C-alpha cells in the first residue's frame, strides 16, 4: 500500500492529529489474505486553563456523574450509595463468616472421621499383633517340648492329628508377617490402606458423574441398581451378608386388577411379575388387567397370602343388617293384596272397607297404579291393603304386589266368573307362596251365580272350603256392604295363623310399591316398610338411588315422624326416581349409601353393555339382514309413576312383528320437558303422555318444531292408538283374484303389431286392464299385461266366456297354439297388527 495514500486515509478517520494508523494482515481460507488499516485513537488530555479554580469534591462528583443535581438530591443519592455499600459489605462479611463456619464444621467432621478410621486401623493392627505374638509363643513352646523329648518319638508313637498339623501350619503362616511388623516394616499397614482405598474406589465406582454420563462406552448401571449393590455391601460389612428374610404380605385381590397394581401390592418388581405370568402361559403387559384367579396364582407363587375381596363387599353392610334377632320380634299388621280381573270390583270393594270413594278419582273407573292403604277394623286390628290394577298390561305391577304381600284376596265377579286376568292373579299368588282368600263380589246383581265361580276355580286347583278344600271364600257386595265383616274376620284369622312378626328396633327395610317424579316435591317413592322402623332423617339406599328421609306421608296425606313394619308411606328425599319393586335399606352414614348406589349403578351399566356387546359376527350379520326390511315406530313415553311407565313400555313392545315394531326411545316419569321434545324431533317420533302434561316451554317448542304430543289417561286408548299407528307401517297385502281362462286357437302375425293370439275365453271373463299369465303344459312361462284385446276389429274392454277374441302381450311374442292364458286381477288389502 502506498504511504501517501495511507497517510491521507489515516487523517480522515478521526479528529485532526488525534489518531495513529497501522497495517494488519488478515488471512482467510483458500489462501487468501488482505491488508487492513487499523486506527488507534490517542487519549485526549484536558489541560486546565491557567487561573481556573479547582472544583470541589461535590462538584467533581457531579461532573463525574454528568448530571446537574441539586445539593439535596445529591446528598440523598450519596447516602443511598453509602447505605448500599454498607449493606453489601455486611452481606459479604456474613457470607465469609458462614463460609468459615462451614469450613470449620467440615474440618471438624473430617478430623473426627480420620480419627475414627485411625483408631479402627490401630485397633485392628494391635489385635493382629497380639494374635501373632500368641501364635509365636505357642510355636516356641511346642518346639522346646519337641527338643526336650526326642526319644519320645518312636515308630510306636501315636500318629499326628492331621487337623492339628493344618492348624499349626496356618498359625505359622499367619505369624510370618507379624515378624516383619516387629522389625519396623510398615508394608502391611500400607497394604491395608491400599486395600481400603481400593474398596472405597470400588464402592464409589458405580456413582453417576459427568465423566460417566458423557462417556460413550455403552449402557451403564442404573442408579437403582447401584443403590441396591451399595445396600448389599453395607449389609455385608455390618455382618449381615446373608439374604434378607422374605416378608410375607396379605395381598388383597379384587375381581380384576392390573399387573402393575398387583406388583405394587406385593412389593415386587413388575418385571418379575410379568416374567411369572409368561412362565404360566399368560402374555400380559404391566397395564393389562388379569382376573382374580390368575392374580391369586401369582400371589401364591411369590409366597404371599391371598385375601380375596370383591366390589360387592360394599353390600355386606346390608346383609349384616338384615339378620333378625328373634328375641325382639313383635306382631305386625298383615299385608293384603287385592287381585282379580278388570272391572270385577276390586277398588269398589276396598272403598267399601275404607268407607271412602277412591274409584271416583280413577280414569275410566279402573285402577292405574298400585294403591297402598291401612285400614283399622272394628276390633282395633290394622290391615294394610295393596290395590293392584287388573289390566293385563300391569302384570309386572301385580307381580310386585304379590312379592310383598302376606295374604291375597282374589276378587271374582259372580256374574262374570273366572277371566284371563283372574287366572294370571292365581299364578302370581301361587308363585309368591302366600295363602289366598276368594271374595265372590257382585252377588247383589241379577244373574249372579257364586257356585259357578267355585266350580270354575276347581280347574285352576283352587278348592274352597265349601267344596272340601282349604281356601276361604266369602260372598260380598261392595254396593250393599254384605259380607265385608266376614271378609275382615277371615283376613284376621289367616294373619293369626301366619303369626306375622317383625323387629321394630332395627334398621328399616322396605319395598318400593310405586315411584313418581313430583314437580314440587321431586322424586317420591311409595314404600311398604317390612322390617324395622323408618324415621325422618334416616339415610337409605334403594336400588341405584340413595337419599335422606326429608318427610314421611301416610295414606291419609298426613306427615308422620316414623313408619313401623307393614305401614305404607310416601318417602321424600331421594336423589333420583327408583324402580318400582326395588328394596329400600337404611344404612349408617351417607358415605356407605353413596358407595352402594354407585356400585349398583356401575354394575347395571356394565350389565347393559355386556348384553349389547355379547354377539358374534354371524349374529350381527343375521340381525342386520333381519333389520333391513324392518320398520320401526319410535315413541317417547312419559308417565306419572314408574310402574305405569314400565307397564306401558312392556305393552308397546308386545305389539311388534317381523315387519314392524314399536321402539321406545325414552321412558320416564314426570312432566314432558324441552329435552323430550328435542329427542322426539331428532328421531321424528311422537310423545305419549300418560297422566302427565307438557310444561309451557315444552309446548311452545313442540309447536315450533311440529312434534306431536298425545295425552292419555286410560291405557286401553293408548295401546289401541299406537297399534293403529304401527299398522300403518305394515306393507299392504296384495291378493290375486282369478277372473278367467282363455285358450290360444291360432297365432297371427300382424304388421306393426306383432304376433296376435286368436283365443277363445273358456271360463270367466277377459279384461283389458287385468294381468295375464301364459301357461304351457301347466307351467307359467310369462307373466305380464295385455297390449291389446280385440273383438273382431274393435278394441274392447272385456270379453265374456264362450266368445272369441284377439290378444297381444306387452314385450312378449313367444306364443303358440294350445297355450292357455290365465287372467287375474290384484287387490291391495291394508293389514292390521294383531
Tab-separated table of N, CA and C in Angstrom, residues 26-164:
chain	number	residue	atom	x	y	z
A	26	UNK	N	-4.712	-9.875	7.411
A	26	UNK	CA	-5.666	-10.928	7.789
A	26	UNK	C	-5.597	-12.069	6.787
A	27	UNK	N	-5.624	-13.271	7.297
A	27	UNK	CA	-5.590	-14.473	6.456
A	27	UNK	C	-6.960	-15.145	6.482
A	28	UNK	N	-7.403	-15.629	5.337
A	28	UNK	CA	-8.678	-16.334	5.207
A	28	UNK	C	-8.426	-17.712	4.631
A	29	UNK	N	-9.492	-18.471	4.519
A	29	UNK	CA	-9.350	-19.815	3.935
A	29	UNK	C	-9.070	-19.715	2.445
A	30	UNK	N	-8.633	-20.836	1.889
A	30	UNK	CA	-8.288	-20.927	0.463
A	30	UNK	C	-7.100	-20.024	0.113
A	31	UNK	N	-6.263	-19.720	1.129
A	31	UNK	CA	-5.035	-18.985	0.839
A	31	UNK	C	-5.192	-17.518	0.565
A	32	UNK	N	-6.294	-16.947	0.851
A	32	UNK	CA	-6.475	-15.524	0.593
A	32	UNK	C	-6.025	-14.712	1.793
A	33	UNK	N	-5.638	-13.498	1.553
A	33	UNK	CA	-5.211	-12.589	2.623
A	33	UNK	C	-5.557	-11.168	2.218
A	34	UNK	N	-5.588	-10.290	3.235
A	34	UNK	CA	-5.974	-8.920	2.963
A	34	UNK	C	-5.346	-8.023	4.013
A	35	UNK	N	-4.905	-6.863	3.572
A	35	UNK	CA	-4.320	-5.889	4.487
A	35	UNK	C	-5.348	-4.829	4.806
A	36	UNK	N	-5.504	-4.529	6.101
A	36	UNK	CA	-6.456	-3.523	6.525
A	36	UNK	C	-5.747	-2.489	7.371
A	37	UNK	N	-6.329	-1.324	7.421
A	37	UNK	CA	-5.765	-0.238	8.212
A	37	UNK	C	-6.521	-0.136	9.519
A	38	UNK	N	-5.783	-0.104	10.622
A	38	UNK	CA	-6.362	-0.045	11.964
A	38	UNK	C	-6.055	1.318	12.540
A	39	UNK	N	-7.019	1.985	13.111
A	39	UNK	CA	-6.864	3.308	13.691
A	39	UNK	C	-6.775	3.206	15.201
A	40	UNK	N	-5.810	3.793	15.802
A	40	UNK	CA	-5.637	3.853	17.238
A	40	UNK	C	-5.857	5.286	17.670
A	41	UNK	N	-6.859	5.517	18.476
A	41	UNK	CA	-7.146	6.863	18.965
A	41	UNK	C	-6.306	7.143	20.205
A	42	UNK	N	-5.702	8.276	20.191
A	42	UNK	CA	-4.925	8.681	21.359
A	42	UNK	C	-5.824	9.332	22.383
A	43	UNK	N	-5.494	9.114	23.651
A	43	UNK	CA	-6.295	9.654	24.749
A	43	UNK	C	-6.162	11.172	24.760
A	44	UNK	N	-7.255	11.825	24.901
A	44	UNK	CA	-7.265	13.293	24.902
A	44	UNK	C	-6.980	13.792	26.319
A	45	UNK	N	-6.050	14.632	26.430
A	45	UNK	CA	-5.659	15.185	27.732
A	45	UNK	C	-6.171	16.620	27.801
A	46	UNK	N	-6.971	16.851	28.849
A	46	UNK	CA	-7.541	18.194	29.026
A	46	UNK	C	-6.643	18.961	29.972
A	47	UNK	N	-6.147	20.013	29.499
A	47	UNK	CA	-5.253	20.855	30.320
A	47	UNK	C	-6.055	22.030	30.833
A	48	UNK	N	-6.165	22.161	32.160
A	48	UNK	CA	-6.966	23.294	32.689
A	48	UNK	C	-6.334	24.622	32.324
A	49	UNK	N	-7.173	25.561	32.139
A	49	UNK	CA	-6.688	26.884	31.788
A	49	UNK	C	-6.047	27.541	32.998
A	50	UNK	N	-5.095	28.320	32.730
A	50	UNK	CA	-4.451	28.984	33.882
A	50	UNK	C	-5.416	29.943	34.550
A	51	UNK	N	-5.397	29.916	35.862
A	51	UNK	CA	-6.221	30.829	36.652
A	51	UNK	C	-7.597	30.297	36.959
A	52	UNK	N	-7.952	29.065	36.417
A	52	UNK	CA	-9.274	28.489	36.707
A	52	UNK	C	-9.263	27.859	38.067
A	53	UNK	N	-10.333	28.024	38.852
A	53	UNK	CA	-10.401	27.469	40.206
A	53	UNK	C	-10.685	25.991	40.139
A	54	UNK	N	-10.046	25.275	41.063
A	54	UNK	CA	-10.250	23.802	41.120
A	54	UNK	C	-11.631	23.514	41.681
A	55	UNK	N	-12.369	22.624	41.060
A	55	UNK	CA	-13.718	22.332	41.557
A	55	UNK	C	-13.657	21.585	42.864
A	56	UNK	N	-14.758	21.691	43.675
A	56	UNK	CA	-14.824	20.961	44.926
A	56	UNK	C	-15.135	19.497	44.714
A	57	UNK	N	-15.107	18.782	45.880
A	57	UNK	CA	-15.339	17.322	45.782
A	57	UNK	C	-16.744	17.029	45.276
A	58	UNK	N	-17.699	17.765	45.834
A	58	UNK	CA	-19.082	17.520	45.392
A	58	UNK	C	-19.287	17.885	43.949
A	59	UNK	N	-18.729	19.036	43.567
A	59	UNK	CA	-18.862	19.441	42.169
A	59	UNK	C	-18.174	18.464	41.258
A	60	UNK	N	-16.988	17.956	41.675
A	60	UNK	CA	-16.288	16.940	40.862
A	60	UNK	C	-17.141	15.698	40.711
A	61	UNK	N	-17.773	15.288	41.805
A	61	UNK	CA	-18.616	14.093	41.710
A	61	UNK	C	-19.788	14.340	40.785
A	62	UNK	N	-20.354	15.558	40.882
A	62	UNK	CA	-21.472	15.838	39.983
A	62	UNK	C	-21.025	15.827	38.542
A	63	UNK	N	-19.815	16.435	38.253
A	63	UNK	CA	-19.310	16.398	36.880
A	63	UNK	C	-19.051	14.971	36.435
A	64	UNK	N	-18.538	14.176	37.370
A	64	UNK	CA	-18.285	12.767	37.012
A	64	UNK	C	-19.579	12.062	36.643
A	65	UNK	N	-20.631	12.342	37.375
A	65	UNK	CA	-21.921	11.714	37.043
A	65	UNK	C	-22.496	12.260	35.740
A	66	UNK	N	-22.039	13.425	35.387
A	66	UNK	CA	-22.578	14.005	34.154
A	66	UNK	C	-23.973	14.541	34.337
A	67	UNK	N	-24.334	14.922	35.555
A	67	UNK	CA	-25.686	15.409	35.813
A	67	UNK	C	-25.595	16.738	36.560
A	68	UNK	N	-26.589	17.540	36.401
A	68	UNK	CA	-26.725	18.789	37.137
A	68	UNK	C	-27.766	18.583	38.217
A	69	UNK	N	-27.319	18.171	39.421
A	69	UNK	CA	-28.221	17.843	40.521
A	69	UNK	C	-28.139	18.932	41.572
A	70	UNK	N	-29.267	19.018	42.298
A	70	UNK	CA	-29.263	19.948	43.433
A	70	UNK	C	-28.504	19.335	44.580
A	71	UNK	N	-28.165	20.171	45.558
A	71	UNK	CA	-27.402	19.671	46.716
A	71	UNK	C	-28.207	18.635	47.487
A	72	UNK	N	-29.495	18.850	47.691
A	72	UNK	CA	-30.310	17.900	48.465
A	72	UNK	C	-30.409	16.557	47.749
A	73	UNK	N	-30.632	16.632	46.404
A	73	UNK	CA	-30.735	15.363	45.641
A	73	UNK	C	-29.420	14.628	45.652
A	74	UNK	N	-28.342	15.413	45.505
A	74	UNK	CA	-27.029	14.771	45.504
A	74	UNK	C	-26.737	14.127	46.851
A	75	UNK	N	-27.088	14.807	47.954
A	75	UNK	CA	-26.858	14.235	49.279
A	75	UNK	C	-27.684	12.963	49.475
A	76	UNK	N	-28.938	13.011	49.021
A	76	UNK	CA	-29.792	11.813	49.171
A	76	UNK	C	-29.225	10.627	48.409
A	77	UNK	N	-28.773	10.888	47.185
A	77	UNK	CA	-28.207	9.785	46.393
A	77	UNK	C	-26.894	9.305	46.984
A	78	UNK	N	-26.122	10.224	47.487
A	78	UNK	CA	-24.847	9.833	48.088
A	78	UNK	C	-25.080	8.950	49.312
A	79	UNK	N	-26.087	9.342	50.152
A	79	UNK	CA	-26.395	8.497	51.309
A	79	UNK	C	-26.902	7.121	50.874
A	80	UNK	N	-27.717	7.077	49.803
A	80	UNK	CA	-28.207	5.776	49.325
A	80	UNK	C	-27.065	4.898	48.858
A	81	UNK	N	-26.097	5.485	48.136
A	81	UNK	CA	-24.931	4.707	47.671
A	81	UNK	C	-24.138	4.199	48.858
A	82	UNK	N	-23.954	5.068	49.854
A	82	UNK	CA	-23.180	4.638	51.024
A	82	UNK	C	-23.910	3.527	51.788
A	83	UNK	N	-25.262	3.663	51.915
A	83	UNK	CA	-26.023	2.604	52.597
A	83	UNK	C	-25.932	1.292	51.828
A	84	UNK	N	-26.001	1.359	50.495
A	84	UNK	CA	-25.883	0.135	49.692
A	84	UNK	C	-24.511	-0.494	49.867
A	85	UNK	N	-23.485	0.371	49.886
A	85	UNK	CA	-22.135	-0.171	50.094
A	85	UNK	C	-22.011	-0.810	51.471
A	86	UNK	N	-22.633	-0.190	52.483
A	86	UNK	CA	-22.578	-0.768	53.835
A	86	UNK	C	-23.309	-2.120	53.871
A	87	UNK	N	-24.488	-2.180	53.231
A	87	UNK	CA	-25.227	-3.461	53.197
A	87	UNK	C	-24.435	-4.520	52.461
A	88	UNK	N	-23.805	-4.133	51.361
A	88	UNK	CA	-23.003	-5.103	50.611
A	88	UNK	C	-21.835	-5.582	51.442
A	89	UNK	N	-21.207	-4.677	52.147
A	89	UNK	CA	-20.088	-5.082	52.999
A	89	UNK	C	-20.567	-6.014	54.106
A	90	UNK	N	-21.711	-5.676	54.696
A	90	UNK	CA	-22.250	-6.549	55.753
A	90	UNK	C	-22.601	-7.927	55.211
A	91	UNK	N	-23.215	-7.958	54.005
A	91	UNK	CA	-23.555	-9.258	53.414
A	91	UNK	C	-22.316	-10.094	53.137
A	92	UNK	N	-21.298	-9.450	52.587
A	92	UNK	CA	-20.056	-10.173	52.313
A	92	UNK	C	-19.417	-10.675	53.590
A	93	UNK	N	-19.533	-9.864	54.663
A	93	UNK	CA	-18.964	-10.310	55.939
A	93	UNK	C	-19.715	-11.532	56.456
A	94	UNK	N	-21.044	-11.491	56.353
A	94	UNK	CA	-21.832	-12.660	56.797
A	94	UNK	C	-21.513	-13.894	55.958
A	95	UNK	N	-21.358	-13.697	54.666
A	95	UNK	CA	-21.017	-14.847	53.816
A	95	UNK	C	-19.649	-15.404	54.185
A	96	UNK	N	-18.726	-14.523	54.458
A	96	UNK	CA	-17.391	-15.005	54.858
A	96	UNK	C	-17.491	-15.769	56.177
A	97	UNK	N	-18.284	-15.198	57.127
A	97	UNK	CA	-18.431	-15.907	58.403
A	97	UNK	C	-19.089	-17.267	58.208
A	98	UNK	N	-20.151	-17.312	57.355
A	98	UNK	CA	-20.815	-18.598	57.118
A	98	UNK	C	-19.874	-19.572	56.436
A	99	UNK	N	-19.071	-19.088	55.466
A	99	UNK	CA	-18.126	-19.973	54.795
A	99	UNK	C	-17.077	-20.493	55.775
A	100	UNK	N	-16.596	-19.580	56.641
A	100	UNK	CA	-15.611	-20.034	57.634
A	100	UNK	C	-16.222	-21.055	58.592
A	101	UNK	N	-17.506	-20.833	58.973
A	101	UNK	CA	-18.160	-21.803	59.863
A	101	UNK	C	-18.319	-23.149	59.173
A	102	UNK	N	-18.713	-23.119	57.881
A	102	UNK	CA	-18.853	-24.389	57.157
A	102	UNK	C	-17.518	-25.087	57.046
A	103	UNK	N	-16.483	-24.323	56.735
A	103	UNK	CA	-15.154	-24.931	56.631
A	103	UNK	C	-14.721	-25.515	57.968
A	104	UNK	N	-15.034	-24.789	59.034
A	104	UNK	CA	-14.652	-25.311	60.353
A	104	UNK	C	-15.419	-26.585	60.674
A	105	UNK	N	-16.731	-26.584	60.338
A	105	UNK	CA	-17.524	-27.798	60.619
A	105	UNK	C	-17.043	-28.965	59.776
A	106	UNK	N	-16.794	-28.687	58.485
A	106	UNK	CA	-16.275	-29.769	57.631
A	106	UNK	C	-14.937	-30.265	58.139
A	107	UNK	N	-14.086	-29.338	58.594
A	107	UNK	CA	-12.796	-29.758	59.135
A	107	UNK	C	-12.959	-30.610	60.377
A	108	UNK	N	-13.932	-30.190	61.232
A	108	UNK	CA	-14.142	-30.981	62.438
A	108	UNK	C	-14.659	-32.376	62.104
A	109	UNK	N	-15.640	-32.424	61.191
A	109	UNK	CA	-16.169	-33.735	60.807
A	109	UNK	C	-15.098	-34.588	60.147
A	110	UNK	N	-14.267	-33.938	59.303
A	110	UNK	CA	-13.201	-34.694	58.654
A	110	UNK	C	-12.202	-35.210	59.668
A	111	UNK	N	-11.906	-34.373	60.657
A	111	UNK	CA	-10.960	-34.806	61.693
A	111	UNK	C	-11.534	-35.951	62.511
A	112	UNK	N	-12.828	-35.840	62.849
A	112	UNK	CA	-13.436	-36.932	63.610
A	112	UNK	C	-13.435	-38.224	62.803
A	113	UNK	N	-13.766	-38.112	61.507
A	113	UNK	CA	-13.781	-39.315	60.676
A	113	UNK	C	-12.380	-39.916	60.565
A	114	UNK	N	-11.369	-39.051	60.364
A	114	UNK	CA	-9.989	-39.556	60.273
A	114	UNK	C	-9.563	-40.184	61.588
A	115	UNK	N	-9.954	-39.555	62.704
A	115	UNK	CA	-9.572	-40.126	63.999
A	115	UNK	C	-10.224	-41.474	64.214
A	116	UNK	N	-11.521	-41.576	63.814
A	116	UNK	CA	-12.200	-42.863	63.972
A	116	UNK	C	-11.566	-43.929	63.097
A	117	UNK	N	-11.243	-43.565	61.843
A	117	UNK	CA	-10.594	-44.555	60.965
A	117	UNK	C	-9.214	-44.926	61.491
A	118	UNK	N	-8.477	-43.927	62.000
A	118	UNK	CA	-7.139	-44.217	62.527
A	118	UNK	C	-7.242	-45.125	63.751
A	119	UNK	N	-8.205	-44.870	64.636
A	119	UNK	CA	-8.366	-45.721	65.815
A	119	UNK	C	-8.751	-47.136	65.421
A	120	UNK	N	-9.637	-47.248	64.403
A	120	UNK	CA	-10.036	-48.587	63.960
A	120	UNK	C	-8.844	-49.337	63.368
A	121	UNK	N	-8.021	-48.627	62.572
A	121	UNK	CA	-6.841	-49.298	61.998
A	121	UNK	C	-5.858	-49.704	63.082
A	122	UNK	N	-5.638	-48.803	64.052
A	122	UNK	CA	-4.692	-49.147	65.129
A	122	UNK	C	-5.215	-50.315	65.955
A	123	UNK	N	-6.530	-50.326	66.196
A	123	UNK	CA	-7.088	-51.439	66.968
A	123	UNK	C	-6.951	-52.749	66.218
A	124	UNK	N	-7.178	-52.698	64.911
A	124	UNK	CA	-7.061	-53.920	64.114
A	124	UNK	C	-5.610	-54.393	64.073
A	125	UNK	N	-4.665	-53.443	63.942
A	125	UNK	CA	-3.239	-53.821	63.922
A	125	UNK	C	-2.834	-54.403	65.256
A	126	UNK	N	-3.344	-53.801	66.363
A	126	UNK	CA	-2.987	-54.328	67.690
A	126	UNK	C	-3.519	-55.731	67.869
A	127	UNK	N	-4.750	-55.959	67.387
A	127	UNK	CA	-5.301	-57.317	67.504
A	127	UNK	C	-4.498	-58.302	66.682
A	128	UNK	N	-4.084	-57.909	65.495
A	128	UNK	CA	-3.274	-58.815	64.672
A	128	UNK	C	-1.922	-59.100	65.334
A	129	UNK	N	-1.325	-58.052	65.901
A	129	UNK	CA	-0.035	-58.259	66.570
A	129	UNK	C	-0.183	-59.176	67.785
A	130	UNK	N	-1.269	-58.983	68.571
A	130	UNK	CA	-1.479	-59.838	69.730
A	130	UNK	C	-1.681	-61.281	69.308
A	131	UNK	N	-2.467	-61.467	68.234
A	131	UNK	CA	-2.689	-62.839	67.754
A	131	UNK	C	-1.394	-63.452	67.253
A	132	UNK	N	-0.556	-62.663	66.581
A	132	UNK	CA	0.713	-63.199	66.068
A	132	UNK	C	1.654	-63.531	67.231
A	133	UNK	N	1.658	-62.675	68.274
A	133	UNK	CA	2.523	-62.957	69.428
A	133	UNK	C	2.089	-64.238	70.111
A	134	UNK	N	0.804	-64.417	70.240
A	134	UNK	CA	0.314	-65.644	70.870
A	134	UNK	C	0.678	-66.857	70.042
A	135	UNK	N	0.579	-66.721	68.742
A	135	UNK	CA	0.940	-67.848	67.873
A	135	UNK	C	2.430	-68.144	67.988
A	136	UNK	N	3.275	-67.089	68.043
A	136	UNK	CA	4.726	-67.300	68.181
A	136	UNK	C	5.052	-67.981	69.494
A	137	UNK	N	4.404	-67.547	70.568
A	137	UNK	CA	4.660	-68.166	71.869
A	137	UNK	C	4.268	-69.630	71.848
A	138	UNK	N	3.162	-69.913	71.262
A	138	UNK	CA	2.722	-71.308	71.191
A	138	UNK	C	3.674	-72.129	70.347
A	139	UNK	N	4.173	-71.558	69.248
A	139	UNK	CA	5.101	-72.299	68.386
A	139	UNK	C	6.423	-72.531	69.109
A	140	UNK	N	6.901	-71.499	69.820
A	140	UNK	CA	8.172	-71.665	70.546
A	140	UNK	C	8.045	-72.725	71.631
A	141	UNK	N	6.925	-72.728	72.328
A	141	UNK	CA	6.721	-73.729	73.384
A	141	UNK	C	6.666	-75.127	72.811
A	142	UNK	N	6.033	-75.269	71.704
A	142	UNK	CA	5.937	-76.602	71.098
A	142	UNK	C	7.285	-77.077	70.591
A	143	UNK	N	8.091	-76.150	70.059
A	143	UNK	CA	9.421	-76.561	69.574
A	143	UNK	C	10.329	-76.945	70.742
A	144	UNK	N	10.206	-76.235	71.891
A	144	UNK	CA	11.014	-76.581	73.062
A	144	UNK	C	10.640	-77.947	73.595
A	145	UNK	N	9.409	-78.241	73.644
A	145	UNK	CA	8.966	-79.561	74.123
A	145	UNK	C	9.448	-80.646	73.188
A	146	UNK	N	9.471	-80.342	71.897
A	146	UNK	CA	9.916	-81.355	70.937
A	146	UNK	C	11.407	-81.620	71.097
A	147	UNK	N	12.226	-80.582	71.404
A	147	UNK	CA	13.659	-80.791	71.576
A	147	UNK	C	13.972	-81.497	72.895
A	148	UNK	N	13.168	-81.236	73.955
A	148	UNK	CA	13.444	-81.844	75.257
A	148	UNK	C	13.137	-83.331	75.248
A	149	UNK	N	12.256	-83.779	74.455
A	149	UNK	CA	11.891	-85.198	74.431
A	149	UNK	C	12.056	-85.751	73.036
A	150	UNK	N	13.327	-85.962	72.590
A	150	UNK	CA	13.483	-86.543	71.247
A	150	UNK	C	13.206	-88.024	71.229
A	151	UNK	N	13.409	-88.666	72.422
A	151	UNK	CA	13.268	-90.115	72.444
A	151	UNK	C	11.821	-90.539	72.427
A	152	UNK	N	10.956	-89.613	72.744
A	152	UNK	CA	9.540	-90.000	72.807
A	152	UNK	C	8.968	-90.306	71.437
A	153	UNK	N	9.658	-89.803	70.405
A	153	UNK	CA	9.132	-90.020	69.047
A	153	UNK	C	9.675	-91.349	68.523
A	154	UNK	N	8.963	-92.389	68.706
A	154	UNK	CA	9.325	-93.728	68.247
A	154	UNK	C	8.334	-94.163	67.201
A	155	UNK	N	8.662	-95.310	66.486
A	155	UNK	CA	7.693	-95.767	65.474
A	155	UNK	C	6.368	-96.161	66.078
A	156	UNK	N	6.421	-96.548	67.430
A	156	UNK	CA	5.146	-96.942	68.048
A	156	UNK	C	4.368	-95.760	68.604
A	157	UNK	N	4.873	-94.522	68.440
A	157	UNK	CA	4.174	-93.343	68.991
A	157	UNK	C	2.834	-93.125	68.289
A	158	UNK	N	2.021	-92.371	68.974
A	158	UNK	CA	0.672	-92.090	68.406
A	158	UNK	C	0.795	-91.251	67.150
A	159	UNK	N	-0.043	-91.474	66.187
A	159	UNK	CA	0.026	-90.696	64.940
A	159	UNK	C	-0.372	-89.237	65.161
A	160	UNK	N	0.209	-88.386	64.354
A	160	UNK	CA	-0.059	-86.942	64.455
A	160	UNK	C	-1.437	-86.639	63.841
A	161	UNK	N	-2.176	-85.793	64.541
A	161	UNK	CA	-3.516	-85.406	64.055
A	161	UNK	C	-3.386	-84.482	62.844
A	162	UNK	N	-3.936	-84.888	61.687
A	162	UNK	CA	-3.786	-84.018	60.503
A	162	UNK	C	-4.451	-82.653	60.685
A	163	UNK	N	-5.585	-82.588	61.372
A	163	UNK	CA	-6.252	-81.295	61.586
A	163	UNK	C	-5.406	-80.373	62.422
A	164	UNK	N	-4.732	-80.971	63.472
A	164	UNK	CA	-3.862	-80.142	64.315
A	164	UNK	C	-2.667	-79.653	63.523
